[in-house]
mmCIF file of C-alpha atoms in Angstrom:
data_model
loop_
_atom_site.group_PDB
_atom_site.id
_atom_site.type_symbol
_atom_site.label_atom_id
_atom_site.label_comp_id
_atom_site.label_asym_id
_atom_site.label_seq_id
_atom_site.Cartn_x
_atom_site.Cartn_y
_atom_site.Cartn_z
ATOM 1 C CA UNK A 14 0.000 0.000 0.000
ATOM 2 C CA UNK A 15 1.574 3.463 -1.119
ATOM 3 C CA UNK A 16 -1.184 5.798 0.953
ATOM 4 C CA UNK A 17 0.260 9.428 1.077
ATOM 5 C CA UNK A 18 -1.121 11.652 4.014
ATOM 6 C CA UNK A 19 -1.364 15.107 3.126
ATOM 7 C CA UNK A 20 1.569 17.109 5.331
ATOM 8 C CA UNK A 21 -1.614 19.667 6.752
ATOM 9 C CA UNK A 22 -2.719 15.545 8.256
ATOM 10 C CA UNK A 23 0.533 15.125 10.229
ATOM 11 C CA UNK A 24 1.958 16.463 12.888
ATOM 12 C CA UNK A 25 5.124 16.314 14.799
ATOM 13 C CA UNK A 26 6.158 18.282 17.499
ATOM 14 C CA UNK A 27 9.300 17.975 19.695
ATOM 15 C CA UNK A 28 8.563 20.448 23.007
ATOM 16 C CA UNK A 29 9.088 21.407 26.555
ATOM 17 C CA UNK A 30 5.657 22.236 27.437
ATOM 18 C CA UNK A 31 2.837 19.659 27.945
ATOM 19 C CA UNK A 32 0.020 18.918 25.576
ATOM 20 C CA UNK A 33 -3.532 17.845 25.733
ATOM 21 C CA UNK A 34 -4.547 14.616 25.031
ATOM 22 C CA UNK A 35 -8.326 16.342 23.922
ATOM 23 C CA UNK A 36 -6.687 18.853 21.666
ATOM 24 C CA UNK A 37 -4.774 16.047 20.128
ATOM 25 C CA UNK A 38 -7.980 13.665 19.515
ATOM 26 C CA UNK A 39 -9.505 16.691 18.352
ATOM 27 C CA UNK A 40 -6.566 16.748 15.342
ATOM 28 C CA UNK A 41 -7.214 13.384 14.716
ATOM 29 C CA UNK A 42 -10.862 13.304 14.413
ATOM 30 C CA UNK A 43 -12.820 16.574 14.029
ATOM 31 C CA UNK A 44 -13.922 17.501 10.306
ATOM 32 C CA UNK A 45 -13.233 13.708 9.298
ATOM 33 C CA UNK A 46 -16.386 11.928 8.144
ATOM 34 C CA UNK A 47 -14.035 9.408 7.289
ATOM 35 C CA UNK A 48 -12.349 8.390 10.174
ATOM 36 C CA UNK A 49 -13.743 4.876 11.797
ATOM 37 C CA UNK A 50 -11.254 5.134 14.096
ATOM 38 C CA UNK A 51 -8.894 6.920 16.649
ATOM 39 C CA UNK A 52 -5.981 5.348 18.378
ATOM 40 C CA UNK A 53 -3.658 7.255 20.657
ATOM 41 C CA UNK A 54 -0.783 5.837 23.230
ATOM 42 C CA UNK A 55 0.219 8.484 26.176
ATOM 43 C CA UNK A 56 3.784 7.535 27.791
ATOM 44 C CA UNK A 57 3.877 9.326 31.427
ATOM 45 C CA UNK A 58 7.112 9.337 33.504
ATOM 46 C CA UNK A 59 6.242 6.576 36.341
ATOM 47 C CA UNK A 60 8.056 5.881 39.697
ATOM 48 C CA UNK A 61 10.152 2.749 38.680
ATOM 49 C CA UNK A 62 12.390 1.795 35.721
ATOM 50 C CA UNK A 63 15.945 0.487 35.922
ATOM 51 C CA UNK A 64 15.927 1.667 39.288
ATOM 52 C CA UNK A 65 12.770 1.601 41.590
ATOM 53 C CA UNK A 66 12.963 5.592 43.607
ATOM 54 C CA UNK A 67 12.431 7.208 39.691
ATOM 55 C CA UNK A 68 11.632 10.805 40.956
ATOM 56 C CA UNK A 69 11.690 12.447 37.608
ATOM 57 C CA UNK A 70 13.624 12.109 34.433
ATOM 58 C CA UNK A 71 15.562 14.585 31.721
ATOM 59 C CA UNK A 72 14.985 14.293 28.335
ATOM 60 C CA UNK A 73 17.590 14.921 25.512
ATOM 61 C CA UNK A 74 17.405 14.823 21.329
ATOM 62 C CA UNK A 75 19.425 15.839 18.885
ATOM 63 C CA UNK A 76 17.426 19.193 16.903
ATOM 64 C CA UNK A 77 16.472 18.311 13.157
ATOM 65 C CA UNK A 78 18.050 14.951 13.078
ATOM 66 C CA UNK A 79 15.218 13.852 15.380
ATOM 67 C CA UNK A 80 12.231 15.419 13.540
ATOM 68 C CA UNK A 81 13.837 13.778 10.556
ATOM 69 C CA UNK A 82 14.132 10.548 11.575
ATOM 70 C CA UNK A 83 10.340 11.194 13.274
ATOM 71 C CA UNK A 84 8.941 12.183 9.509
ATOM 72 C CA UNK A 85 11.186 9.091 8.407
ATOM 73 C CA UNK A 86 9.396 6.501 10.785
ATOM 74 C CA UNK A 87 5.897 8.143 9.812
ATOM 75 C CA UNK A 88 6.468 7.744 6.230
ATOM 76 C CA UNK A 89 7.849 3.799 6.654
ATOM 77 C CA UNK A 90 3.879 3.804 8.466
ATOM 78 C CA UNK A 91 1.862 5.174 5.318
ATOM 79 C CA UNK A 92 3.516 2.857 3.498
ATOM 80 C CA UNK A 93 2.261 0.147 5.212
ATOM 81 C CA UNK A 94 -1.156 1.374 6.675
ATOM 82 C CA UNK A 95 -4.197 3.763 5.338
ATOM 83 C CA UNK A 96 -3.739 6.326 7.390
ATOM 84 C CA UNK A 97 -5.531 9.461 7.945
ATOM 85 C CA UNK A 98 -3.865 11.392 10.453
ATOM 86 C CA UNK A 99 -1.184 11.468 12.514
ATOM 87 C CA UNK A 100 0.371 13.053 15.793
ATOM 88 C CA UNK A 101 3.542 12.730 17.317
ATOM 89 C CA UNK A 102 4.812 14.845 20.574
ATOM 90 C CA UNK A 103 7.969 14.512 22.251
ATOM 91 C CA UNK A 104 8.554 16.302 25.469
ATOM 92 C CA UNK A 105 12.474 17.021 26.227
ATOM 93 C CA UNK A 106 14.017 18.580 29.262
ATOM 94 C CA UNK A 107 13.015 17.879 32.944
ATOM 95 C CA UNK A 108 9.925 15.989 33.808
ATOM 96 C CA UNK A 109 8.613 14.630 37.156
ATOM 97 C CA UNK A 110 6.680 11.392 38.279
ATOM 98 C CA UNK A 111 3.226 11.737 36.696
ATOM 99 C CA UNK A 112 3.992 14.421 33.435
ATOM 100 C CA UNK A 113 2.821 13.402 30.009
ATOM 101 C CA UNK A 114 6.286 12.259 27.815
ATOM 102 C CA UNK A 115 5.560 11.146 24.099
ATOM 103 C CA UNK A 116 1.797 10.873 22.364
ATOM 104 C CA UNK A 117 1.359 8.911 19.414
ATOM 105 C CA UNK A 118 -2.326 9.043 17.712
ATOM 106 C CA UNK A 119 -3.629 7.807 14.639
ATOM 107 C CA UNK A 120 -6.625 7.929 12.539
ATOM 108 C CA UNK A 121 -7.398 6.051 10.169
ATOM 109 C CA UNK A 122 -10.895 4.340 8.266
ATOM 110 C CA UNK A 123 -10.392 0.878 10.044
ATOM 111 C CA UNK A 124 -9.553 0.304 13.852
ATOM 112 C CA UNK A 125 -6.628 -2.442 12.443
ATOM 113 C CA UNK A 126 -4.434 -0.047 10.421
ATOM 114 C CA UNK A 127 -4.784 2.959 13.264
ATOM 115 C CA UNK A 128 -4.178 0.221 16.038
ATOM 116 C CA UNK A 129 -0.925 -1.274 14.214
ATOM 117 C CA UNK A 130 0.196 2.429 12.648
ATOM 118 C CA UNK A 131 0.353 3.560 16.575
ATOM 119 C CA UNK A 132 2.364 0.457 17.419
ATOM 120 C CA UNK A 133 4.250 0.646 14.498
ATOM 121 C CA UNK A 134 5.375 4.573 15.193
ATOM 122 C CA UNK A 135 5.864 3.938 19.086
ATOM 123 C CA UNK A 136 8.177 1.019 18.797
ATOM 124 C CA UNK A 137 10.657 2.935 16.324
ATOM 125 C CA UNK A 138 10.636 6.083 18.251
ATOM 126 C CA UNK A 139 11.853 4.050 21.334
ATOM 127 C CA UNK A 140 14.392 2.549 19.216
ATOM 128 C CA UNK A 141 15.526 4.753 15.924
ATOM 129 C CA UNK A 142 14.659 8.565 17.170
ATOM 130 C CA UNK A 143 17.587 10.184 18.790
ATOM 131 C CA UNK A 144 16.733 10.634 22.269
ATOM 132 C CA UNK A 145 19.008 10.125 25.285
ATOM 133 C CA UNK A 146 16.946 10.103 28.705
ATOM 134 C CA UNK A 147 18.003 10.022 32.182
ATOM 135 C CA UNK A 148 16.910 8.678 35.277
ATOM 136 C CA UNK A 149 16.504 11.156 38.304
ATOM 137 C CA UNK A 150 16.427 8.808 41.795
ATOM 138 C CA UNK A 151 16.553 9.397 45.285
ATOM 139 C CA UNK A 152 20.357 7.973 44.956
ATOM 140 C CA UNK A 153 21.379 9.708 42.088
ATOM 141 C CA UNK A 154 21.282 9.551 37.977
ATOM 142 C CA UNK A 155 21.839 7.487 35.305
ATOM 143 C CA UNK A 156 21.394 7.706 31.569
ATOM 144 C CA UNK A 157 18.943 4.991 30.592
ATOM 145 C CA UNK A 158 20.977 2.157 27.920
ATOM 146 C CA UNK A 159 18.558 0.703 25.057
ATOM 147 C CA UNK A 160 16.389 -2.243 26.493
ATOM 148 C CA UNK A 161 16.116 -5.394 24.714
ATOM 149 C CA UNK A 162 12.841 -5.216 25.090
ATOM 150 C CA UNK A 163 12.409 -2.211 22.640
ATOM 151 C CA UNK A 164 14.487 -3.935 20.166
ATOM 152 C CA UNK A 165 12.465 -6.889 20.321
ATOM 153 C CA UNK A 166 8.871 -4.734 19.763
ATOM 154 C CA UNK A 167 11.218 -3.127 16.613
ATOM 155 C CA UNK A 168 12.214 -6.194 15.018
ATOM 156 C CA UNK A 169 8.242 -7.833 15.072
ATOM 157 C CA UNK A 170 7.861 -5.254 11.954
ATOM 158 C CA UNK A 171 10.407 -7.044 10.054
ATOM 159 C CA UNK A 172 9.890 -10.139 10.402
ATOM 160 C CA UNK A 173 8.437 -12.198 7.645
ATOM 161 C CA UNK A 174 4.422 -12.174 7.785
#
């Protein structure tokens, strides 16, 4: 499938300041008669990860390589999926227990393509888009290695079907 979003359809944001999850659905699904469905993912900064007293975390990425490779993992998903709409936000910079860190949301005209789209785009951010994050703790900080785990999630999309 070669589906081509139209560039006013996507959006892409790498920011400091929060967002809202409502004015984000509202992107993906207002004016769109089309749209059968509306998948978004919400990462939040939680109290555990490689250590277990997370109190916040700091948030690095490299400016234009990272919307680059962002617009490059969103294109790899039109090729694959019909896809209506799309929005991607990245927070950088310091962030406690609780905040709002990446949003991923996708419309599309069939719950299957916006469900695996999503997917799709969160599992090569964690793994492709140049962003270095620290852990905060009550015993000090540590920049966070890649995790297996993430790699794994990637390489499902390769695989043969």
């Amino acid at each position: 499938m070669s589906n081509k979003t139209p560039t006013e359809n996507i959006k892409i944001s790498i920011q400091k300041s929060d967002f809202s999850i409502e004015k984000e659905n509202n992107f993906l699904s207002n004016q769109a008669p089309e749209t059968g469905a509306v998948v978004t993912f919400t990462g939040r900064v939680r109290e555990f990860s490689e250590q277990p007293d997370v109190t916040g975390l700091f948030l690095e990425h490299y400016p234009g390589m990272t919307e680059k490779s962002l617009k490059r993992i969103i294109e790899q998903a039109q090729q694959r999926w019909d896809i209506q709409r799309i929005s991607v936000i990245h927070r950088i910079g310091s962030l406690a227990v609780e905040d709002q860190i990446v949003f991923v949301g996708v419309s599309s005209a069939h719950r299957e393509a916006a469900f695996e789209a999503a997917r799709y785009i969160m599992d090569y951010l964690k793994t492709e888009a140049p962003f270095w994050k620290k852990e905060i703790t009550r015993s000090g900080e540590h920049w966070v290695e890649a995790r297996e785990k993430d790699q794994t999630a990637r390489a499902r999309w390769s695989a043969p079907d």
